[in-house]
CSV table of C-alpha atoms in Angstrom, one decimal:
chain,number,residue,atom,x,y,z
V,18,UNK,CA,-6.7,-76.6,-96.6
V,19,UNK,CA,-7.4,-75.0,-100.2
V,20,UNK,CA,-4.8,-73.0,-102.1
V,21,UNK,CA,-5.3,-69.6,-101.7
V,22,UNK,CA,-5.4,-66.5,-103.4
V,23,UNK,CA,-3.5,-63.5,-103.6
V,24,UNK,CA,-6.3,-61.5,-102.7
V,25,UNK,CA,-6.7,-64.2,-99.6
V,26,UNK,CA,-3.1,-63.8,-98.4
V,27,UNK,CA,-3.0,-59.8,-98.8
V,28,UNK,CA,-5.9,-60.2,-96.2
V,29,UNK,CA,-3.9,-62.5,-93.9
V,30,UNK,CA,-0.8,-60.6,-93.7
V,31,UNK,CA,-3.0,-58.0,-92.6
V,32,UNK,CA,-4.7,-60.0,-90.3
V,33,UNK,CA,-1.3,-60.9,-89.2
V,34,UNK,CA,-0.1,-57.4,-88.7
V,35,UNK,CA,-3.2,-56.1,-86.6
V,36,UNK,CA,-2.7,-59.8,-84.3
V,37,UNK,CA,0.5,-58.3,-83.6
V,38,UNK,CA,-0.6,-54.8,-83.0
V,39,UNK,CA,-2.5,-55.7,-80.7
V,40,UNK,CA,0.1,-58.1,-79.2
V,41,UNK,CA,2.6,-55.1,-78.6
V,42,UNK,CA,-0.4,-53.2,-76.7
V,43,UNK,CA,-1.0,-56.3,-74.6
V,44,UNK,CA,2.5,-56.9,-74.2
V,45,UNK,CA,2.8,-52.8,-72.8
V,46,UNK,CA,0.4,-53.0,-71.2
V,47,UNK,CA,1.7,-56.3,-68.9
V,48,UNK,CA,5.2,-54.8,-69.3
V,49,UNK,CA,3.8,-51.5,-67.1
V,50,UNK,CA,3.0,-54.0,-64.6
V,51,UNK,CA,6.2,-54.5,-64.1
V,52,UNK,CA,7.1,-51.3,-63.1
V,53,UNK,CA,7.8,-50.5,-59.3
V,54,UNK,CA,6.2,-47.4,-58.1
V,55,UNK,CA,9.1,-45.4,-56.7
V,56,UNK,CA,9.5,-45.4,-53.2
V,57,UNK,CA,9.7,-42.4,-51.2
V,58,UNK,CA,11.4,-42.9,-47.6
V,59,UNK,CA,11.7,-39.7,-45.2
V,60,UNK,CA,14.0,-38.6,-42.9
V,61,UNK,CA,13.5,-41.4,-40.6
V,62,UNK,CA,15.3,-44.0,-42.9
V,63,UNK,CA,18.9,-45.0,-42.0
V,64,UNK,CA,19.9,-47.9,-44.0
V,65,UNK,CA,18.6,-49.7,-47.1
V,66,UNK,CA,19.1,-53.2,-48.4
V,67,UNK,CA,16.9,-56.0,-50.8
V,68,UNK,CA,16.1,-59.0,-50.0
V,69,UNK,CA,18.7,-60.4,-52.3
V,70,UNK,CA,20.7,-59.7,-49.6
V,71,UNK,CA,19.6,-62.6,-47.6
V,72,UNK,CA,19.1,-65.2,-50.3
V,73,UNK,CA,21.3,-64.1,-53.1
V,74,UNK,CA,19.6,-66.2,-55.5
V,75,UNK,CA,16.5,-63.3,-55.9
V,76,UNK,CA,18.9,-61.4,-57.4
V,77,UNK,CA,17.4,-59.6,-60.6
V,78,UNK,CA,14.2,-61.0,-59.8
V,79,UNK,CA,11.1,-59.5,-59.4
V,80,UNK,CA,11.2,-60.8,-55.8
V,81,UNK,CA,14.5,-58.7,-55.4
V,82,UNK,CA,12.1,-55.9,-53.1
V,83,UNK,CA,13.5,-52.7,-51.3
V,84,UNK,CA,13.8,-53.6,-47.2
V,85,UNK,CA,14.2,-50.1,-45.2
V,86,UNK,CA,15.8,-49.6,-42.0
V,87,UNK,CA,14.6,-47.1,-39.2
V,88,UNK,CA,17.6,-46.5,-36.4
V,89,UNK,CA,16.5,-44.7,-33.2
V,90,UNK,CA,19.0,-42.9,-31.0
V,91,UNK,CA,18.5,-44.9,-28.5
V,92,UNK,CA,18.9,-48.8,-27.7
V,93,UNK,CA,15.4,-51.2,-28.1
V,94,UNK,CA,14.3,-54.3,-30.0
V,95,UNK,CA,13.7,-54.9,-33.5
V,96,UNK,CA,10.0,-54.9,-35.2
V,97,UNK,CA,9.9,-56.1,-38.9
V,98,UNK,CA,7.0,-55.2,-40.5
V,99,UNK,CA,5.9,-56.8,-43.6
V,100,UNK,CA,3.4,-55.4,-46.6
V,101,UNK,CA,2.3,-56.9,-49.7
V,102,UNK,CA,2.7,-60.9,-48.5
V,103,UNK,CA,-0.1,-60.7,-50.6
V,104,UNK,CA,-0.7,-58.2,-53.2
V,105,UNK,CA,-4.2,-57.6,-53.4
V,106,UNK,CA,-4.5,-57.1,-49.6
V,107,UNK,CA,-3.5,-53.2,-50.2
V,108,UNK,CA,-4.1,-51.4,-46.6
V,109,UNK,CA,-1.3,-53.9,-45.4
V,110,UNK,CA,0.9,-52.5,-47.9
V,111,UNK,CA,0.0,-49.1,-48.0
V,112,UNK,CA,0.6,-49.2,-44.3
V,113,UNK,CA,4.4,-50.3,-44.5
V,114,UNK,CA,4.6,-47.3,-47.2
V,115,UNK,CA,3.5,-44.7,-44.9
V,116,UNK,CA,5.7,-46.2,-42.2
V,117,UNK,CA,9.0,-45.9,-44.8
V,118,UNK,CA,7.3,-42.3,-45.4
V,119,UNK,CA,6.8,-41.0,-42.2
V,120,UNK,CA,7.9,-43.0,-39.3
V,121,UNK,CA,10.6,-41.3,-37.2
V,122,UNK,CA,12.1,-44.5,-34.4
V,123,UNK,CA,13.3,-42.9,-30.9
V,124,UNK,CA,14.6,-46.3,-29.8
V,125,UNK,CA,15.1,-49.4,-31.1
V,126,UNK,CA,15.4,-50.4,-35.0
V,127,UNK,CA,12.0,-50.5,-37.2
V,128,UNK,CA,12.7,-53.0,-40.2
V,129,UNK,CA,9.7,-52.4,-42.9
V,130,UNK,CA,9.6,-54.8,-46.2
V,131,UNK,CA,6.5,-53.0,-47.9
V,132,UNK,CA,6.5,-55.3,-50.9
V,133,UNK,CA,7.2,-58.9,-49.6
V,134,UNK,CA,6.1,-60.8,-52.1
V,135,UNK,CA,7.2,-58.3,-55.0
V,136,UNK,CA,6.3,-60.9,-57.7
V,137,UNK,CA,2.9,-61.0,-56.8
V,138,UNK,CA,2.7,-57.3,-57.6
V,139,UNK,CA,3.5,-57.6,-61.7
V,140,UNK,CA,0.4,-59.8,-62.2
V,141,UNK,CA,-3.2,-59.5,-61.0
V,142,UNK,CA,-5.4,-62.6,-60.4
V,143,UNK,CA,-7.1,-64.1,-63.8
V,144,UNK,CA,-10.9,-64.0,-63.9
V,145,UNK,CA,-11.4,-61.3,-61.2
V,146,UNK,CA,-11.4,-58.4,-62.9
V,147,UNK,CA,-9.3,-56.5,-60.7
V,148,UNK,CA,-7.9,-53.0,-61.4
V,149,UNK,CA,-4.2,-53.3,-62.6
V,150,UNK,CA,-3.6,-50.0,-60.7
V,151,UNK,CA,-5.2,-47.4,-58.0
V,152,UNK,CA,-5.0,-43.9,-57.2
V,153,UNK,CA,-4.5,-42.4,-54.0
V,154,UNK,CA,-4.8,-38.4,-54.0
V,155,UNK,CA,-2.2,-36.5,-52.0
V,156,UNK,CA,-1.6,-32.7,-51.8
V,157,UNK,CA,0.4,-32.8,-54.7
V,158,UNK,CA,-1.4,-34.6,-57.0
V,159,UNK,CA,-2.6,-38.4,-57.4
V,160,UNK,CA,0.2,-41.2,-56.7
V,161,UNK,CA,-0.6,-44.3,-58.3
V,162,UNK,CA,-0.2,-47.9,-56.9
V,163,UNK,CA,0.1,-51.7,-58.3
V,164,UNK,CA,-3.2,-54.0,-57.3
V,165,UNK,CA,-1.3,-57.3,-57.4
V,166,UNK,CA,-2.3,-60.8,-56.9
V,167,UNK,CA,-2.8,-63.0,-53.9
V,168,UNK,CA,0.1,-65.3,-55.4
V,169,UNK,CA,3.3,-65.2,-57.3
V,170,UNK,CA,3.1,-64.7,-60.6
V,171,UNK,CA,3.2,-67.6,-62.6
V,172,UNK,CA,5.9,-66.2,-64.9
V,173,UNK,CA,8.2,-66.9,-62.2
V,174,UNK,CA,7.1,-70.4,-61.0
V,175,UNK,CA,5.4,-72.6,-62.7
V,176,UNK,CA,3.7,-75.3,-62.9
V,177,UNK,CA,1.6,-75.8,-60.3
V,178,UNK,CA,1.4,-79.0,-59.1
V,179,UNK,CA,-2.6,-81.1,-58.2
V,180,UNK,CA,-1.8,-80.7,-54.5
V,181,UNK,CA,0.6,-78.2,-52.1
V,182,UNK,CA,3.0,-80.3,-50.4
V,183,UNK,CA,4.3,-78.1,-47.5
V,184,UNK,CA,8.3,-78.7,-47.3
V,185,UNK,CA,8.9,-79.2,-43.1
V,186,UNK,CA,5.6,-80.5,-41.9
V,187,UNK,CA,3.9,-82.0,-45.2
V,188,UNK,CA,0.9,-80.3,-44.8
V,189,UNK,CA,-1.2,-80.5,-48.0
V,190,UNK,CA,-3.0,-78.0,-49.6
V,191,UNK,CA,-4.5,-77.1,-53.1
V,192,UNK,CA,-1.8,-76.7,-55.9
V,193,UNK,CA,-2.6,-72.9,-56.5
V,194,UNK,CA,-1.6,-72.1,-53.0
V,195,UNK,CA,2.3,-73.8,-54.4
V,196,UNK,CA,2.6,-70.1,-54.6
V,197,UNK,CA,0.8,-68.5,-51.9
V,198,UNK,CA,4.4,-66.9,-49.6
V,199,UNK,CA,1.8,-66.9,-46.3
V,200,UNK,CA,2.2,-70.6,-47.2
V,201,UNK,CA,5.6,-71.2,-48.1
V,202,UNK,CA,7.3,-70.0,-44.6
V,203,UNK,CA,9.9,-71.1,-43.1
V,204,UNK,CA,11.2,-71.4,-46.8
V,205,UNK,CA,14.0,-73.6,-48.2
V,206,UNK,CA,17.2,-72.9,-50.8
V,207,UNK,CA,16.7,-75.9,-52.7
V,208,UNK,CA,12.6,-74.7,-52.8
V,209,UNK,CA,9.8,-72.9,-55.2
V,210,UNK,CA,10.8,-69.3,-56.2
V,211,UNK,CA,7.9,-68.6,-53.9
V,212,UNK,CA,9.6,-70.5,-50.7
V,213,UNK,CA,13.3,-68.5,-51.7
V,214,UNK,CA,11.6,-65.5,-50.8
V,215,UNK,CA,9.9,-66.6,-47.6
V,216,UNK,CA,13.8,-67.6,-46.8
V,217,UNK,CA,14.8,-64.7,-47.7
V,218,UNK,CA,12.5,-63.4,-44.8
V,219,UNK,CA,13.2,-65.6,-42.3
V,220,UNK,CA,17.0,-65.6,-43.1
V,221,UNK,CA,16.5,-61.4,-42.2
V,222,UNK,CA,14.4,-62.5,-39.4
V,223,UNK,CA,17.4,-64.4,-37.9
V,224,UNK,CA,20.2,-62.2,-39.2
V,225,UNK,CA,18.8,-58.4,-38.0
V,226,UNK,CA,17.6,-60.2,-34.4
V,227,UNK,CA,14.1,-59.6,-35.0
V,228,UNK,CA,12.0,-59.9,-32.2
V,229,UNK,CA,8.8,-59.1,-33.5
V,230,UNK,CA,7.4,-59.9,-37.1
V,231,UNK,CA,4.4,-57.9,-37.7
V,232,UNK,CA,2.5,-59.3,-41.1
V,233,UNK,CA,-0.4,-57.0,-42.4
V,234,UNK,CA,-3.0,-58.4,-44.6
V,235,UNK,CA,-6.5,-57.8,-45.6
V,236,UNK,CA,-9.5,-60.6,-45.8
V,237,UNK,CA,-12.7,-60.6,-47.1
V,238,UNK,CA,-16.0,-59.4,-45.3
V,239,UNK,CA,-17.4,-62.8,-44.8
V,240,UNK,CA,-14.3,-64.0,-43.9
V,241,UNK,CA,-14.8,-65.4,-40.1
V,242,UNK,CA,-11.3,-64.1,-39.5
V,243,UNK,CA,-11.5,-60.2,-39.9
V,244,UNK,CA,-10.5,-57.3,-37.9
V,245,UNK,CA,-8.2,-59.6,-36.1
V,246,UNK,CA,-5.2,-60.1,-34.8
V,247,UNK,CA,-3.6,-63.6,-35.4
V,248,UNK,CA,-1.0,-64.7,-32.7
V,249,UNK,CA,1.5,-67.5,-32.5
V,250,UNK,CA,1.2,-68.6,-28.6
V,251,UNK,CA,4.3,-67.2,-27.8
V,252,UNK,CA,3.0,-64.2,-28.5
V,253,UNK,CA,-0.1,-64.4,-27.4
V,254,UNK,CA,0.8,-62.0,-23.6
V,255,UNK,CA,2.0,-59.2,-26.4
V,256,UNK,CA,-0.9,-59.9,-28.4
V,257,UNK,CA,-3.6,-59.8,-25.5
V,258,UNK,CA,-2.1,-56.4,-23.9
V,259,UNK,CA,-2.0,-54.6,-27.8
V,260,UNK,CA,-5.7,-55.8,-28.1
V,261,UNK,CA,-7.0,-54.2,-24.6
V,262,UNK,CA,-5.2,-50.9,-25.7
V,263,UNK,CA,-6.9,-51.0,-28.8
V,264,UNK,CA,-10.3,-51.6,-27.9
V,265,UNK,CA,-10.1,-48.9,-25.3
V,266,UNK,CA,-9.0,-46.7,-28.1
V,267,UNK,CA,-12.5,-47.3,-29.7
V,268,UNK,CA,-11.0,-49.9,-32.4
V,269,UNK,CA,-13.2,-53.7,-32.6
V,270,UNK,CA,-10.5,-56.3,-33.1
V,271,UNK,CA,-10.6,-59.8,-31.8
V,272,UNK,CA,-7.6,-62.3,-31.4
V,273,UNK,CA,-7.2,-65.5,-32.5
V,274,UNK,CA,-4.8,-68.4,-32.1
V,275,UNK,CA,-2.4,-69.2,-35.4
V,276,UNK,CA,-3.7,-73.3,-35.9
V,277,UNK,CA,-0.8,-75.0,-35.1
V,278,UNK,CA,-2.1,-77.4,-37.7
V,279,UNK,CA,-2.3,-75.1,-40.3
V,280,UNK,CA,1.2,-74.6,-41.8
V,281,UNK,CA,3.3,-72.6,-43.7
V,282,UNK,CA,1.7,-69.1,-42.4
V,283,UNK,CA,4.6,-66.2,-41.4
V,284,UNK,CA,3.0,-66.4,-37.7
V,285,UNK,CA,3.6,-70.2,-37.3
V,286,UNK,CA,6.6,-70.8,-38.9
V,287,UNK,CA,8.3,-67.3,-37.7
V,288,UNK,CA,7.2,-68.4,-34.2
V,289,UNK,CA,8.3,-71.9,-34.5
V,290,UNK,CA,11.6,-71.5,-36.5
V,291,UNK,CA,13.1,-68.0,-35.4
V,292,UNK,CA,13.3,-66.6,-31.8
V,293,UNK,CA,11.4,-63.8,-33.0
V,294,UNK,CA,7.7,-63.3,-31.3
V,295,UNK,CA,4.9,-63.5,-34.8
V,296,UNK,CA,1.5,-61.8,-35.4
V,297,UNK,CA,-0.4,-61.0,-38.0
V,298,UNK,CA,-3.5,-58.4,-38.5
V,299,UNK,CA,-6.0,-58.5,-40.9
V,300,UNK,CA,-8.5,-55.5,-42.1
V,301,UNK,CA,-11.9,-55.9,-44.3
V,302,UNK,CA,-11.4,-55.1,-47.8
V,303,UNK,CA,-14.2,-55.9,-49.8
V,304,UNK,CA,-12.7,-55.8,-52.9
V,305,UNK,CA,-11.1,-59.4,-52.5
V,306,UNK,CA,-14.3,-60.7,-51.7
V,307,UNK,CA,-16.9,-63.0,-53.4
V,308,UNK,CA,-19.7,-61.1,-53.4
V,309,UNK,CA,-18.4,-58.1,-54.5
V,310,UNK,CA,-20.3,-56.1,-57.2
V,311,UNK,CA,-18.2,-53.7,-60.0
V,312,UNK,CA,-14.0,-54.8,-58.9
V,313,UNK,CA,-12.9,-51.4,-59.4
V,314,UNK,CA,-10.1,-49.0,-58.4
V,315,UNK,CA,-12.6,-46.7,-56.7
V,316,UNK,CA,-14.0,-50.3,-54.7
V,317,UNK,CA,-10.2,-50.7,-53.7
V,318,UNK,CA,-9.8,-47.3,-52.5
V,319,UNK,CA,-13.2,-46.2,-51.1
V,320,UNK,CA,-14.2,-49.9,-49.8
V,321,UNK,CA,-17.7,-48.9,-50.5
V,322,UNK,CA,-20.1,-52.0,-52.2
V,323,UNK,CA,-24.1,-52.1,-52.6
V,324,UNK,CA,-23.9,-55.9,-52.1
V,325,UNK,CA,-21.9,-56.0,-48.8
V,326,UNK,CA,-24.5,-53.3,-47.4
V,327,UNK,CA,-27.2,-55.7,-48.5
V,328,UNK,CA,-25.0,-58.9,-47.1
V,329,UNK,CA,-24.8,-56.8,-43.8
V,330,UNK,CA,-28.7,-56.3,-43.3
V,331,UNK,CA,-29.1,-59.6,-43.8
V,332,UNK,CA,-26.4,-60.6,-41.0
V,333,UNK,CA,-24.4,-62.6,-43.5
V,334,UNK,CA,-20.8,-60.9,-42.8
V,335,UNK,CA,-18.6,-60.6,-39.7
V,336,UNK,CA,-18.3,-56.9,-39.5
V,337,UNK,CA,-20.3,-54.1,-39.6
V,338,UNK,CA,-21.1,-52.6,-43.0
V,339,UNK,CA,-23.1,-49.6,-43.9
V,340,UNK,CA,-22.8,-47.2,-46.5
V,341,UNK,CA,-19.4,-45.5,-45.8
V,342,UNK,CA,-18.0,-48.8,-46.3
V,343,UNK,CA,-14.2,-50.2,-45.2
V,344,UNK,CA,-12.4,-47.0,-46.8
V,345,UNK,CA,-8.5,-47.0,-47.1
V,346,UNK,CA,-8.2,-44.7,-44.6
V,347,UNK,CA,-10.1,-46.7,-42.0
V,348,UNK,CA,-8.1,-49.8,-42.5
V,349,UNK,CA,-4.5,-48.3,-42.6
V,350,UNK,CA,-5.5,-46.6,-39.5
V,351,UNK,CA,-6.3,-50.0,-37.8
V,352,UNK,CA,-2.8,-51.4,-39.2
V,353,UNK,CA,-1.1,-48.6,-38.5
V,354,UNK,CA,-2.5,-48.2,-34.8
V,355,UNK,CA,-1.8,-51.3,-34.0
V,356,UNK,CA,2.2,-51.6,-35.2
V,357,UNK,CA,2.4,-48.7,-33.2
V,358,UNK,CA,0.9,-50.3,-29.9
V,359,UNK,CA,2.8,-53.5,-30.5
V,360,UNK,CA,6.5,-52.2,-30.8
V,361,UNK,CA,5.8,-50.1,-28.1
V,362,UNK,CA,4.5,-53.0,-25.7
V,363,UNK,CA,7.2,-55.3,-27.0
V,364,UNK,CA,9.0,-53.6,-24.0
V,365,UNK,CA,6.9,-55.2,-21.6
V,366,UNK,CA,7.3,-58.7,-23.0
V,367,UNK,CA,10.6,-58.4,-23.6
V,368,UNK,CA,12.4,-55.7,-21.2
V,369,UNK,CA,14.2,-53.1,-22.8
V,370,UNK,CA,13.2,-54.4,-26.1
V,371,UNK,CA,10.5,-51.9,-27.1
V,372,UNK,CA,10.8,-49.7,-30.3
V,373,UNK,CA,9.3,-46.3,-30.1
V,374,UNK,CA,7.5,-45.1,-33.7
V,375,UNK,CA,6.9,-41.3,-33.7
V,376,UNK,CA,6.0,-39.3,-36.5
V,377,UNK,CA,3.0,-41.2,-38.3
V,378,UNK,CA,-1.0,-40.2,-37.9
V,379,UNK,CA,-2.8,-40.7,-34.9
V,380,UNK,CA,-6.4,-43.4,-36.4
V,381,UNK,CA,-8.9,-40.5,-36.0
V,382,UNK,CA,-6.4,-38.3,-37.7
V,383,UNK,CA,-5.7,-40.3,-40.6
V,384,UNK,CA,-9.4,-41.2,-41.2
V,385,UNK,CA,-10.3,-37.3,-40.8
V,386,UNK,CA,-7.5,-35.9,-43.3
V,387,UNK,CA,-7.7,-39.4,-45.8
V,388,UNK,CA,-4.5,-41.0,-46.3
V,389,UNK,CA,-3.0,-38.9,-49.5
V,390,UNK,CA,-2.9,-36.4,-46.6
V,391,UNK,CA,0.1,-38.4,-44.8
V,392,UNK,CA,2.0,-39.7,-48.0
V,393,UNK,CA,4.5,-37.9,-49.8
V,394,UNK,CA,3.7,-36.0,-53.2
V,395,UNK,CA,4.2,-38.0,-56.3
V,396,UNK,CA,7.7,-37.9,-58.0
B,5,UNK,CA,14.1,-76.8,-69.0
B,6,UNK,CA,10.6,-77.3,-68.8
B,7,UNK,CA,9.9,-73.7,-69.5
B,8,UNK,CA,12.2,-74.1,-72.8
B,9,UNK,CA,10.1,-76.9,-73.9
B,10,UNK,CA,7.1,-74.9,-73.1
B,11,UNK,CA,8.0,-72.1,-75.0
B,12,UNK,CA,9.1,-74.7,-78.0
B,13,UNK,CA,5.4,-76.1,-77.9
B,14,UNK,CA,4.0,-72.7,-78.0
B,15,UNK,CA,6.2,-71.6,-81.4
B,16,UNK,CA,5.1,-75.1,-83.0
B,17,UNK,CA,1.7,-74.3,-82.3
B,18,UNK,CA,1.8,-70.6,-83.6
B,19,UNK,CA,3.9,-71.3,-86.6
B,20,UNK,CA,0.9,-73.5,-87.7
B,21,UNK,CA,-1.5,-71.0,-86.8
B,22,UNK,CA,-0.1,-69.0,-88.9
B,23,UNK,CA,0.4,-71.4,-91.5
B,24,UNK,CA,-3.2,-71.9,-91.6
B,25,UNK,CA,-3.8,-68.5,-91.6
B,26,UNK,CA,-2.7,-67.4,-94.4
B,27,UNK,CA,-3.6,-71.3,-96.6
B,28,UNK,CA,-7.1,-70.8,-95.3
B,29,UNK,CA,-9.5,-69.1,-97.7
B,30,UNK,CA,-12.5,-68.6,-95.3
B,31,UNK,CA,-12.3,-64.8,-93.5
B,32,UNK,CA,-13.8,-65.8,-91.0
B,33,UNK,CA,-11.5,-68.6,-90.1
B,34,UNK,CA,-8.8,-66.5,-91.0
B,35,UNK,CA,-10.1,-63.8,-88.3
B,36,UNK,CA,-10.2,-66.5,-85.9
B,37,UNK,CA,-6.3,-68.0,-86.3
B,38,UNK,CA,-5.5,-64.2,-86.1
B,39,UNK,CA,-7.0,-63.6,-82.8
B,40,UNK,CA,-5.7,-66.9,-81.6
B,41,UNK,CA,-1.9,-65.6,-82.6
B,42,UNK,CA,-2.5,-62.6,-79.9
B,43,UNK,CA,-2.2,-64.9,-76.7
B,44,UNK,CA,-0.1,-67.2,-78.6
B,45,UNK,CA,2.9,-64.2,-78.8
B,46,UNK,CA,2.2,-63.4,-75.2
B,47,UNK,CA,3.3,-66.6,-74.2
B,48,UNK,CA,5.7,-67.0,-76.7
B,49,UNK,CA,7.6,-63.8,-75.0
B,50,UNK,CA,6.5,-65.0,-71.8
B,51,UNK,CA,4.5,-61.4,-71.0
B,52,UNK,CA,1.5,-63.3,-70.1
């Protein structure tokens, strides 16, 4: 290094001062992605906790995530339905926001976690060039909604180790997936921030007498499993009976077994570790997937992608995909149809257990009126 | 703890960014320890 100038230094300091000009925008910028989108429930709520309130230490954390209650009049079971396990899967969450927005319950107790893994959502994954935000338009103007990531945000747990060792059944996976929550259940006190809030899940699983977990998710269109529904073999009867209703409804859906060797997922560990009966559905979204052209808010909400068309002509996905695409509406209405069918049939499997939802869209009416349509006007 | 000595790491290595900064007489170089300060405060904060 030389000695330098005055005339050098003037032109560092101002260097200096425009590196941190541009650090406050960054740092706004990331800041605004901390932000929660306000919720806003309708009459059908009754009661409303955090998660916190089943493992305390989430406390002022970004995992600390709003869990609604619906009370019918009458006696039923208890349905817990979780959005955003992962982030960038938005028809699952979407879903559990129109259920805190509209869902009425005649019987039984709806329990509705639309942000599970409410880390996930102040980050987006790096190198995808995903939209930090998306709009959905409702009669009162646009709402807008976080695009998270798959995982936790690494501001909150970090580092990842070389390989995932799975706490109870030492199961190992890649390091990145150390923060994966549809990898972390049952969860553990002592654990990852990531595994505190799949405790925090299971701990309300045990502690509200859940006896059905419903987790809604997304996957990409060449991902084998898509439009499914993903049992745990006890419930596997339910599971069967929701998928016959749906398909005579005019909804495709398939249903698969949870791998009892693959570990860590809400379906196997809810199943094996809490009475509670576990599924999870999944929906295409293309805007998670690899061959996705432009990532874009209008991909997210519209689900439309020249690629995918080209990938379906040449029989390289595992669902249908023309030119009106996977919209939002399309997929909620899938999620949303089959919550619906499942709390409902959870009567037969379980007698006098069966939670009756009123109040939310019919499918064809959702994916006639768009879902903006069904949601509340912005605040 | 580990995030504390993280954090530690990160101001050692901006503080001499900046030292070289404003020592080097080169603009471009210059230009180049200022971008490198951007990502360098992020983490510093922990924002990014």
């Amino acid at each position: 290094m030389t000695s330098a100038t005055n005339a050098t230094r003037l032109w560092a300091a101002g260097l200096t001062l425009a590196s941190l000009v541009v650090a406050g925008t960054a740092a706004s910028a990331f800041g605004r992605m901390h932000r929660t989108e306000p919720n806003i429930p309708g009459s059908g709520l009754t009661r409303q906790s955090t998660l916190a309130a089943y493992e305390p230490s989430l406390a002022r954390t970004s995992a600390d995530t709003e869990v609604f209650f619906m009370d019918g009049g009458r006696p039923g079971g208890v349905v817990l339905v979780l959005g955003g396990t992962h982030p960038n899967e938005p028809a699952g969450f979407l879903t559990a926001v129109l259920l805190v927005e509209r869902a009425r319950v005649a019987s039984g107790r709806l329990i509705v976690v639309p942000r599970a893994n409410g880390s996930g959502f102040t980050h987006n994954d790096p190198q995808e060039g995903a939209p930090q935000t998306f709009e959905i338009t409702t009669p009162g103007g646009p709402r807008s909604f976080r695009f998270g990531s798959r995982n936790t945000n690494p501001l909150d747990q970090w580092p990842d180790p070389d390989v995932y060792v799975h706490a109870s059944s030492g199961q190992r996976l890649s390091g990145a997936e150390v923060r994966n929550l549809n990898r972390a259940f049952p969860g553990r006190a002592d654990g990852t921030f990531t595994e505190r809030i799949a405790l925090a899940i299971a701990t309300l699983v045990r502690q509200e007498q859940v006896d059905l977990v419903i987790d809604l998710h997304e996957a990409s269109p060449e991902y084998p499993v898509i439009n499914a529904i993903v049992a745990h073999e006890r419930a596997m009867p339910l599971a069967a009976a929701v998928l016959l209703e749906m398909q005579m409804a005019g909804i495709q859906i398939s249903l698969e077994a949870s791998p009892a060797t693959l570990r860590g997922l809400s379906t196997r560990e809810m199943g094996d570790h809490t009475p509670a009966l576990a599924v999870l559905m999944e929906t295409p979204n293309p805007a998670q997937g690899r061959i996705r052209g432009r990532t874009s808010a209008a991909l997210v909400v519209g689900g439309r992608d020249a690629v995918y068309e080209r990938a379906a002509r040449a029989r390289r996905l595992f669902v249908p995909f023309d030119a009106t695409g996977w919209p939002i509406e399309a997929r909620v209405a899938r999620h949303l149809t089959g919550v619906v069918l499942f709390a409902r049939l959870l009567g037969d499997a379980r007698p006098g257990r069966g939670v009756a939802i009123e109040g939310v869209p019919e499918a064809g009416t959702l994916r006639r009126d768009g879902l903006g349509a069904h949601l509340h006007p912005p605040r | 703890m580990i995030t504390w000595i993280y954090r530690g790491v990160v101001l050692l290595v901006l503080v001499l960014v900046a030292l070289d900064l404003f020592g080097e007489r080169d603009r471009r170089k210059q230009l180049v320890a200022a971008i490198v300060l951007v990502p360098l405060v992020l983490r510093l904060l922990m924002l990014k």
